[in-house]
Short mmCIF file of C-alpha atoms in Angstrom, two decimals:
data_model
loop_
_atom_site.label_atom_id
_atom_site.label_comp_id
_atom_site.label_asym_id
_atom_site.label_seq_id
_atom_site.Cartn_x
_atom_site.Cartn_y
_atom_site.Cartn_z
CA UNK V 9 0.00 0.00 0.00
CA UNK V 10 1.28 3.45 -0.87
CA UNK V 11 -0.05 4.73 2.48
CA UNK V 12 2.07 2.30 4.48
CA UNK V 13 5.21 2.93 2.42
CA UNK V 14 4.77 6.65 3.05
CA UNK V 15 4.25 6.13 6.78
CA UNK V 16 7.34 3.94 7.09
CA UNK V 17 9.46 6.53 5.27
CA UNK V 18 8.15 9.28 7.51
CA UNK V 19 8.67 7.17 10.64
CA UNK V 20 12.30 6.52 9.79
CA UNK V 21 12.77 10.28 9.36
CA UNK V 22 10.76 11.18 12.50
CA UNK V 23 8.41 13.13 10.25
CA UNK V 24 4.86 13.71 11.48
CA UNK V 25 2.18 12.01 9.36
CA UNK V 26 -0.83 14.01 8.28
CA UNK V 27 -4.07 13.64 10.19
CA UNK V 28 -5.58 12.07 7.07
CA UNK V 29 -2.84 9.43 7.01
CA UNK V 30 -3.35 8.64 10.70
CA UNK V 31 -7.10 8.32 10.20
CA UNK V 32 -6.50 6.07 7.20
CA UNK V 33 -4.54 3.63 9.39
CA UNK V 34 -7.56 3.28 11.70
CA UNK V 35 -9.80 2.72 8.66
CA UNK V 36 -7.76 -0.10 7.10
CA UNK V 37 -9.49 -3.42 6.54
CA UNK V 38 -8.79 -6.73 8.26
CA UNK V 39 -7.36 -7.95 4.95
CA UNK V 40 -4.64 -5.30 5.27
CA UNK V 41 -4.02 -5.76 9.00
CA UNK V 42 -0.82 -7.81 8.75
CA UNK V 43 0.58 -5.26 6.29
CA UNK V 44 -0.18 -2.49 8.81
CA UNK V 45 1.57 -4.42 11.61
CA UNK V 46 4.56 -5.16 9.38
CA UNK V 47 4.91 -1.49 8.42
CA UNK V 48 4.69 -0.30 12.01
CA UNK V 49 7.16 -3.05 12.90
CA UNK V 50 9.75 -1.62 10.53
CA UNK V 51 9.57 1.71 12.36
CA UNK V 52 9.65 0.03 15.78
CA UNK V 53 12.70 -2.09 14.92
CA UNK V 54 14.55 0.87 13.41
CA UNK V 55 14.41 2.83 16.68
CA UNK V 56 14.14 0.07 19.32
CA UNK V 57 15.37 -3.17 17.76
CA UNK V 58 13.69 -6.25 19.20
CA UNK V 59 13.92 -5.14 22.82
CA UNK V 60 10.88 -5.09 25.14
CA UNK V 61 11.04 -2.91 28.21
CA UNK V 62 9.26 -4.34 31.27
CA UNK V 63 7.57 -2.04 33.77
CA UNK V 64 5.99 -2.96 37.09
CA UNK V 65 3.15 -1.16 38.87
CA UNK V 66 2.96 -0.67 42.63
CA UNK V 67 -0.35 0.79 43.79
CA UNK V 68 0.65 2.85 46.83
CA UNK V 69 -2.91 3.90 47.72
CA UNK V 70 -5.96 2.24 46.21
CA UNK V 71 -9.51 3.54 45.78
CA UNK V 72 -11.27 6.32 47.69
CA UNK V 73 -10.46 8.95 45.05
CA UNK V 74 -12.46 12.22 45.12
CA UNK V 75 -12.16 12.70 41.34
CA UNK V 76 -14.93 11.62 38.98
CA UNK V 77 -12.85 10.28 36.06
CA UNK V 78 -15.38 7.97 34.44
CA UNK V 79 -12.80 5.50 33.13
CA UNK V 80 -11.33 4.74 36.54
CA UNK V 81 -12.40 2.00 38.97
CA UNK V 82 -11.05 4.12 41.85
CA UNK V 83 -13.26 7.11 41.00
CA UNK V 84 -15.77 8.84 43.22
CA UNK V 85 -18.96 6.77 43.18
CA UNK V 86 -17.42 3.64 41.69
CA UNK V 87 -19.17 0.45 42.76
CA UNK V 88 -16.39 -1.77 41.48
CA UNK V 89 -15.35 -4.12 44.29
CA UNK V 90 -11.67 -3.24 44.15
CA UNK V 91 -9.09 -3.28 46.92
CA UNK V 92 -9.22 -0.13 49.03
CA UNK V 93 -6.35 0.85 51.31
CA UNK V 94 -4.41 3.90 52.37
CA UNK V 95 -0.70 4.57 51.81
CA UNK V 96 1.70 1.64 51.86
CA UNK V 97 4.72 2.12 54.11
CA UNK V 98 8.02 2.63 52.25
CA UNK V 99 9.29 -0.84 53.14
CA UNK V 100 6.01 -2.43 51.99
CA UNK V 101 6.21 -0.61 48.67
CA UNK V 102 9.86 -1.56 48.28
CA UNK V 103 9.08 -5.23 48.85
CA UNK V 104 6.33 -5.06 46.24
CA UNK V 105 8.69 -3.37 43.79
CA UNK V 106 11.37 -6.01 44.39
CA UNK V 107 9.02 -8.72 43.13
CA UNK V 108 8.67 -6.91 39.81
CA UNK V 109 12.39 -6.28 39.50
CA UNK V 110 13.08 -9.95 40.21
CA UNK V 111 10.69 -10.79 37.39
CA UNK V 112 12.68 -8.68 34.94
CA UNK V 113 11.16 -5.21 35.30
CA UNK V 114 13.50 -2.35 34.54
CA UNK V 115 11.15 0.36 35.78
CA UNK V 116 8.90 0.53 38.84
CA UNK V 117 5.87 2.80 38.62
CA UNK V 118 4.65 4.13 41.98
CA UNK V 119 0.99 5.11 41.65
CA UNK V 120 -1.45 6.65 44.14
CA UNK V 121 -5.11 7.49 43.67
CA UNK V 122 -6.27 11.04 44.33
CA UNK V 123 -6.53 14.45 42.71
CA UNK V 124 -2.89 15.19 43.40
CA UNK V 125 -0.33 14.91 46.19
CA UNK V 126 -0.08 17.17 49.21
CA UNK V 127 3.39 18.26 50.25
CA UNK V 128 3.23 15.60 52.97
CA UNK V 129 2.39 13.02 50.31
CA UNK V 130 5.43 14.09 48.29
CA UNK V 131 7.58 13.58 51.41
CA UNK V 132 6.06 10.12 51.85
CA UNK V 133 6.71 9.18 48.22
CA UNK V 134 10.26 10.54 48.48
CA UNK V 135 10.91 8.09 51.32
CA UNK V 136 9.41 5.30 49.23
CA UNK V 137 11.60 6.16 46.23
CA UNK V 138 14.67 6.02 48.48
CA UNK V 139 13.64 2.63 49.84
CA UNK V 140 12.97 1.20 46.37
CA UNK V 141 16.28 2.42 44.98
CA UNK V 142 18.24 1.23 48.01
CA UNK V 143 16.88 -2.29 47.68
CA UNK V 144 16.93 -2.49 43.86
CA UNK V 145 20.16 -1.26 42.33
CA UNK V 146 19.80 0.36 38.92
CA UNK V 147 16.00 0.40 38.87
CA UNK V 148 14.18 3.35 37.30
CA UNK V 149 11.35 4.88 39.31
CA UNK V 150 8.35 6.68 37.85
CA UNK V 151 5.75 8.45 40.01
CA UNK V 152 2.08 8.78 39.09
CA UNK V 153 0.35 10.84 41.77
CA UNK V 154 -2.15 13.01 39.89
CA UNK V 155 -2.06 16.75 39.29
CA UNK V 156 1.13 18.44 40.47
CA UNK V 157 1.40 21.80 42.23
CA UNK V 158 4.29 24.18 41.64
CA UNK V 159 7.58 22.84 42.95
CA UNK V 160 6.42 19.26 43.49
CA UNK V 161 7.97 17.87 40.31
CA UNK V 162 11.31 19.37 41.33
CA UNK V 163 11.02 17.77 44.78
CA UNK V 164 10.28 14.37 43.26
CA UNK V 165 13.26 14.63 40.97
CA UNK V 166 15.43 15.67 43.88
CA UNK V 167 14.21 12.57 45.74
CA UNK V 168 15.45 10.34 42.92
CA UNK V 169 12.39 9.95 40.68
CA UNK V 170 13.36 9.38 37.06
CA UNK V 171 9.98 10.00 35.47
CA UNK V 172 6.44 11.21 36.01
CA UNK V 173 3.28 9.81 34.44
CA UNK V 174 0.10 11.73 33.77
CA UNK V 175 -2.08 10.60 30.88
CA UNK V 176 -4.14 12.87 28.62
CA UNK V 177 -6.49 9.90 28.11
CA UNK V 178 -8.68 11.36 25.36
CA UNK V 179 -9.02 14.33 23.07
CA UNK V 180 -9.46 17.86 24.38
CA UNK V 181 -12.83 18.10 22.61
CA UNK V 182 -14.28 15.14 24.53
CA UNK V 183 -12.45 15.46 27.84
CA UNK V 184 -15.31 17.19 29.64
CA UNK V 185 -17.53 14.22 28.78
CA UNK V 186 -15.42 11.89 30.91
CA UNK V 187 -14.27 14.13 33.78
CA UNK V 188 -15.85 17.14 35.48
CA UNK V 189 -13.60 17.65 38.51
CA UNK V 190 -10.57 18.82 36.54
CA UNK V 191 -9.80 19.85 32.98
CA UNK V 192 -7.76 18.67 30.04
CA UNK V 193 -5.62 21.79 30.49
CA UNK V 194 -4.85 20.68 34.06
CA UNK V 195 -3.43 17.44 32.70
CA UNK V 196 -1.33 19.18 30.07
CA UNK V 197 0.00 21.51 32.76
CA UNK V 198 1.17 18.58 34.90
CA UNK V 199 3.00 16.95 31.97
CA UNK V 200 4.68 20.27 31.28
CA UNK V 201 5.66 20.62 34.95
CA UNK V 202 7.34 17.20 34.78
CA UNK V 203 9.23 18.24 31.65
CA UNK V 204 10.36 21.50 33.19
CA UNK V 205 11.67 19.75 36.30
CA UNK V 206 13.84 17.44 34.22
CA UNK V 207 11.75 14.34 34.78
CA UNK V 208 11.16 11.94 31.91
CA UNK V 209 7.57 12.71 30.92
CA UNK V 210 5.16 9.84 30.33
CA UNK V 211 1.65 10.47 28.99
CA UNK V 212 -0.77 8.29 27.09
CA UNK V 213 -4.35 7.52 26.20
CA UNK V 214 -7.27 5.19 26.83
CA UNK V 215 -9.03 3.60 23.86
CA UNK V 216 -12.49 2.06 23.94
CA UNK V 217 -14.37 4.83 25.77
CA UNK V 218 -16.81 5.46 22.92
CA UNK V 219 -14.47 7.88 21.18
CA UNK V 220 -14.39 8.47 17.42
CA UNK V 221 -11.38 7.80 15.24
CA UNK V 222 -10.90 11.57 15.10
CA UNK V 223 -10.60 11.69 18.90
CA UNK V 224 -7.93 9.00 18.92
CA UNK V 225 -5.93 10.87 16.29
CA UNK V 226 -6.40 14.16 18.17
CA UNK V 227 -5.04 12.82 21.44
CA UNK V 228 -2.06 11.08 19.83
CA UNK V 229 -1.19 14.24 17.89
CA UNK V 230 -1.46 16.22 21.14
CA UNK V 231 0.89 13.75 22.80
CA UNK V 232 3.38 14.11 19.96
CA UNK V 233 3.29 17.87 20.50
CA UNK V 234 3.97 17.44 24.24
CA UNK V 235 6.89 15.17 23.29
CA UNK V 236 6.87 12.68 26.18
CA UNK V 237 9.44 9.90 26.23
CA UNK V 238 6.76 7.30 26.73
CA UNK V 239 3.18 6.84 25.50
CA UNK V 240 1.21 4.10 27.29
CA UNK V 241 -1.77 2.91 25.25
CA UNK V 242 -4.51 1.64 27.56
CA UNK V 243 -7.58 -0.32 26.46
CA UNK V 244 -10.71 0.16 28.55
CA UNK V 245 -11.51 -2.63 31.01
CA UNK V 246 -15.29 -2.58 31.50
CA UNK V 247 -15.68 -3.43 35.20
CA UNK V 248 -18.98 -4.36 36.79
CA UNK V 249 -20.15 -1.45 38.94
CA UNK V 250 -18.83 1.18 36.54
CA UNK V 251 -20.59 3.39 33.96
CA UNK V 252 -19.56 1.36 30.91
CA UNK V 253 -19.63 -2.16 32.33
CA UNK V 254 -21.45 -3.34 29.21
CA UNK V 255 -19.46 -1.24 26.74
CA UNK V 256 -17.21 -3.37 24.55
CA UNK V 257 -16.00 -1.40 21.54
CA UNK V 258 -12.64 -3.02 20.89
CA UNK V 259 -11.50 -6.05 18.93
CA UNK V 260 -7.93 -7.34 18.74
CA UNK V 261 -7.76 -6.00 15.19
CA UNK V 262 -8.82 -2.50 16.21
CA UNK V 263 -6.33 -2.49 19.09
CA UNK V 264 -3.54 -3.32 16.66
CA UNK V 265 -4.60 -0.48 14.35
CA UNK V 266 -4.61 1.96 17.28
CA UNK V 267 -1.14 0.85 18.35
CA UNK V 268 0.13 1.17 14.78
CA UNK V 269 -1.29 4.67 14.46
CA UNK V 270 0.43 5.65 17.71
CA UNK V 271 3.73 4.21 16.46
CA UNK V 272 3.56 6.10 13.16
CA UNK V 273 2.81 9.39 14.94
CA UNK V 274 5.38 8.76 17.70
CA UNK V 275 8.05 6.73 15.88
CA UNK V 276 11.01 7.23 18.25
CA UNK V 277 9.01 7.33 21.49
CA UNK V 278 8.49 4.38 23.82
CA UNK V 279 5.04 3.01 22.99
CA UNK V 280 3.73 0.78 25.78
CA UNK V 281 0.88 -1.71 25.69
CA UNK V 282 -0.75 -0.94 29.03
CA UNK V 283 -3.99 -1.76 30.85
CA UNK V 284 -6.47 -4.04 29.09
CA UNK V 285 -4.13 -5.82 26.69
CA UNK V 286 -5.11 -9.26 27.99
CA UNK V 287 -8.82 -8.43 27.74
CA UNK V 288 -8.86 -6.97 24.24
CA UNK V 289 -5.74 -8.16 22.38
CA UNK V 290 -6.00 -11.64 23.86
CA UNK V 291 -4.14 -14.15 21.64
CA UNK V 292 -2.95 -11.28 19.42
CA UNK V 293 -0.68 -9.88 22.16
CA UNK V 294 2.51 -11.32 20.63
CA UNK V 295 1.67 -9.62 17.32
CA UNK V 296 1.37 -6.30 19.15
CA UNK V 297 4.99 -6.62 20.30
CA UNK V 298 5.96 -5.92 16.69
CA UNK V 299 4.53 -2.41 17.18
CA UNK V 300 5.05 -1.54 20.86
CA UNK V 301 8.42 -1.82 22.59
CA UNK V 302 7.20 -1.82 26.20
CA UNK V 303 4.64 -3.59 28.40
CA UNK V 304 3.63 -3.88 32.05
CA UNK V 305 4.65 -7.09 33.77
CA UNK V 306 2.00 -8.97 35.74
CA UNK V 307 -0.93 -7.20 37.40
CA UNK V 308 -2.21 -3.64 37.07
CA UNK V 309 -3.49 -1.23 39.71
CA UNK V 310 -6.88 -2.76 40.46
CA UNK V 311 -7.11 -5.55 37.87
CA UNK V 312 -5.16 -8.74 37.32
CA UNK V 313 -3.00 -9.26 34.27
CA UNK V 314 -1.72 -12.54 32.91
CA UNK V 315 0.92 -14.35 34.93
CA UNK V 316 4.33 -12.71 34.83
CA UNK V 317 5.95 -15.95 33.66
CA UNK V 318 3.52 -16.01 30.75
CA UNK V 319 4.53 -12.44 29.82
CA UNK V 320 8.17 -13.53 29.70
CA UNK V 321 7.35 -16.66 27.69
CA UNK V 322 5.30 -14.59 25.24
CA UNK V 323 8.22 -12.22 24.65
CA UNK V 324 10.67 -15.08 24.10
CA UNK V 325 8.33 -17.09 21.88
CA UNK V 326 7.69 -14.04 19.69
CA UNK V 327 11.43 -13.66 19.10
CA UNK V 328 11.95 -10.57 21.26
CA UNK V 329 14.29 -9.98 24.20
CA UNK V 330 13.76 -8.30 27.57
CA UNK V 331 15.57 -4.98 27.78
CA UNK V 332 18.32 -5.06 30.40
CA UNK V 333 19.19 -2.42 32.96
CA UNK V 334 22.43 -1.81 31.08
CA UNK V 335 20.54 -0.89 27.89
CA UNK V 336 19.23 2.58 27.12
CA UNK V 337 15.57 2.59 26.15
CA UNK V 338 15.42 5.65 23.94
CA UNK V 339 17.24 6.27 20.65
CA UNK V 340 20.55 8.10 20.95
CA UNK V 341 19.28 11.39 19.56
CA UNK V 342 16.63 11.66 22.29
CA UNK V 343 19.12 10.81 25.01
CA UNK V 344 21.54 13.40 23.64
CA UNK V 345 18.79 16.04 23.53
CA UNK V 346 17.93 15.33 27.17
CA UNK V 347 21.58 15.57 28.20
CA UNK V 348 21.93 18.87 26.39
CA UNK V 349 18.85 20.21 28.15
CA UNK V 350 20.27 19.16 31.50
CA UNK V 351 23.57 20.83 30.73
CA UNK V 352 21.71 24.01 29.85
CA UNK V 353 19.88 23.87 33.17
CA UNK V 354 16.42 23.36 31.71
CA UNK V 355 13.94 20.50 31.81
CA UNK V 356 14.67 17.24 30.07
CA UNK V 357 12.94 13.98 29.38
CA UNK V 358 15.44 11.25 29.36
CA UNK V 359 14.62 7.61 29.94
CA UNK V 360 11.20 6.09 29.37
CA UNK V 361 7.74 6.29 30.84
CA UNK V 362 5.18 5.02 33.28
CA UNK V 363 1.78 3.59 33.58
CA UNK V 364 -1.92 4.07 33.49
CA UNK V 365 -3.62 6.01 36.26
CA UNK V 366 -6.59 3.82 37.14
CA UNK V 367 -5.45 1.00 34.82
CA UNK V 368 -7.85 2.32 32.20
CA UNK V 369 -10.60 0.48 33.94
CA UNK V 370 -14.16 1.82 33.81
CA UNK V 371 -14.88 4.34 31.14
CA UNK V 372 -16.73 7.42 30.11
CA UNK V 373 -20.29 8.17 29.27
CA UNK V 374 -20.68 7.62 25.53
CA UNK V 375 -19.74 10.61 23.44
CA UNK V 376 -22.34 11.75 20.92
CA UNK V 377 -21.51 10.28 17.54
CA UNK V 378 -18.82 8.09 19.06
CA UNK V 379 -17.70 4.77 17.78
CA UNK V 380 -17.29 5.74 14.15
CA UNK V 381 -15.06 3.17 12.54
CA UNK V 382 -15.13 0.93 15.64
CA UNK V 383 -15.65 -2.82 15.40
CA UNK V 384 -18.27 -4.58 17.48
CA UNK V 385 -16.72 -6.88 20.08
CA UNK V 386 -18.12 -9.73 22.09
CA UNK V 387 -18.10 -9.07 25.83
CA UNK V 388 -15.41 -11.13 27.56
CA UNK V 389 -16.28 -10.54 31.19
CA UNK V 390 -14.47 -13.78 32.03
CA UNK V 391 -11.21 -11.92 31.35
CA UNK V 392 -11.99 -9.06 33.75
CA UNK V 393 -10.68 -9.83 37.24
CA UNK V 394 -10.22 -7.56 40.24
CA UNK V 395 -6.72 -7.67 41.71
CA UNK V 396 -6.71 -9.62 44.99
CA UNK V 397 -2.98 -10.18 45.42
CA UNK V 398 0.16 -8.14 45.80
CA UNK V 399 0.21 -4.62 47.27
CA UNK V 400 -2.41 -4.10 49.96
CA UNK V 401 -2.86 -7.86 50.56
CA UNK V 402 -1.03 -10.68 52.31
CA UNK V 403 -0.75 -12.69 49.08
CA UNK V 404 2.33 -12.85 46.88
CA UNK V 405 2.30 -10.46 43.91
CA UNK V 406 2.11 -11.56 40.30
CA UNK V 407 5.45 -10.73 38.70
#
C-alpha cells in the first residue's frame, strides 16, 4: 500500500504524518491488517530493535479517590469491588517493587489514587523512592500521583524519581464528557511541569471509551506535540459497577490499528501496551509486540494481568528480548537532547515512561456520535478480574 510505504518513510525520518494518514490507518481493513503491523514493525525495529522494556506497577494507595474520572475504577462513586487501602509504608512498597524487578522489570511505577499529592504526600513518596532504589540497584522509578502543584515535580526529581506519568487519556474536545472535577488543560500543565523539572515525561491515552477515530488521532497528535518519552496505550476494562460495564467497543484488530497509528505518529518514542491488553488483544498480544516496545509485567493497579511468567514466555516465543538495565531505552538522539537540556539547566525527558492512572478500567459516558469506525466486540467478562494479590494484601504479587 502506498499509504504504508509513506508512513514507514516518515517514521524513519521522524516526520509527522498528516491527520488524514493517521485516520487512514484506523480505517484499514482486516485484509490489510498484517501489512499495517509489518509497516509499524519496521519503524519500531529501526528505533528500538527487538527489545521489550518491562515495567511494574505498585499501587501505593488504592480507591477512595475524590475525582470523577469515568474510566477509573477508583473514582468517586465507583461500585467496582476493588481493593481499598491507604498509603503503603516505604518498606512495603519496596518489597512489592522487588518482586517486579526480580521478574525482569527495569522500571517501577509508583501510583497513588487522588486528585494530586499534598506536600506531605510528596515527602512520603520521596521516602518510598529512596527505599525502592536502596533495595533495587539500577531500577528506574516513575511516580504517578495526579495533578502536580508548583515545585512538586522538582522535589520528586530531587528525591530520585526518574519520570512522572500523567495521561491525557482522550481528546481535548471530549475530555469534559469523561471528567468534570478537573480539565484537560490541568493534565497538560502537569505533563509540562514534569518536563520543566527534568523528569522523563510519560503520557498516554485510553481507547475504547466510545471515542471516534478523530478523537484518537487528536489525542495522539497532542501527545506528539507534548513530546513525552513514553506513550502508554490503555484499552478500557469494563468493570462491573462502573458506567460502561457493558461497553465493549474493541477487537484485537482495532487495538492493533490503534497501536500502529500511535507508532507512526510517535516513531522514536516508547510506545507501551498498558492496561487491558489481555482483555482486548488476547491471543494477538505477541503480534502487538511488533509495534510496541514496552509492556507492564504482571498485574495492574486494580485488575489482574496474565501471569508474569507467561509475559516472559510470550516475549521469548515471539522472538523478542527483555531490555536489560544496562541498555538505554530511547534512541541516541533523544538521550543526547535530554543531556543537552540538563547541561543548559532546563527540563529534560530522558529515559522512558510510566503507567496508566486507574489502569484504564471503567470508562466514560458515551460521546455523541462516538464509535465511528469501531468494530463490534463480544463481551469477555471472564477476562476481567479484580486484583486480589500483591500490594495491599497478604498474598504474593504476580510478577
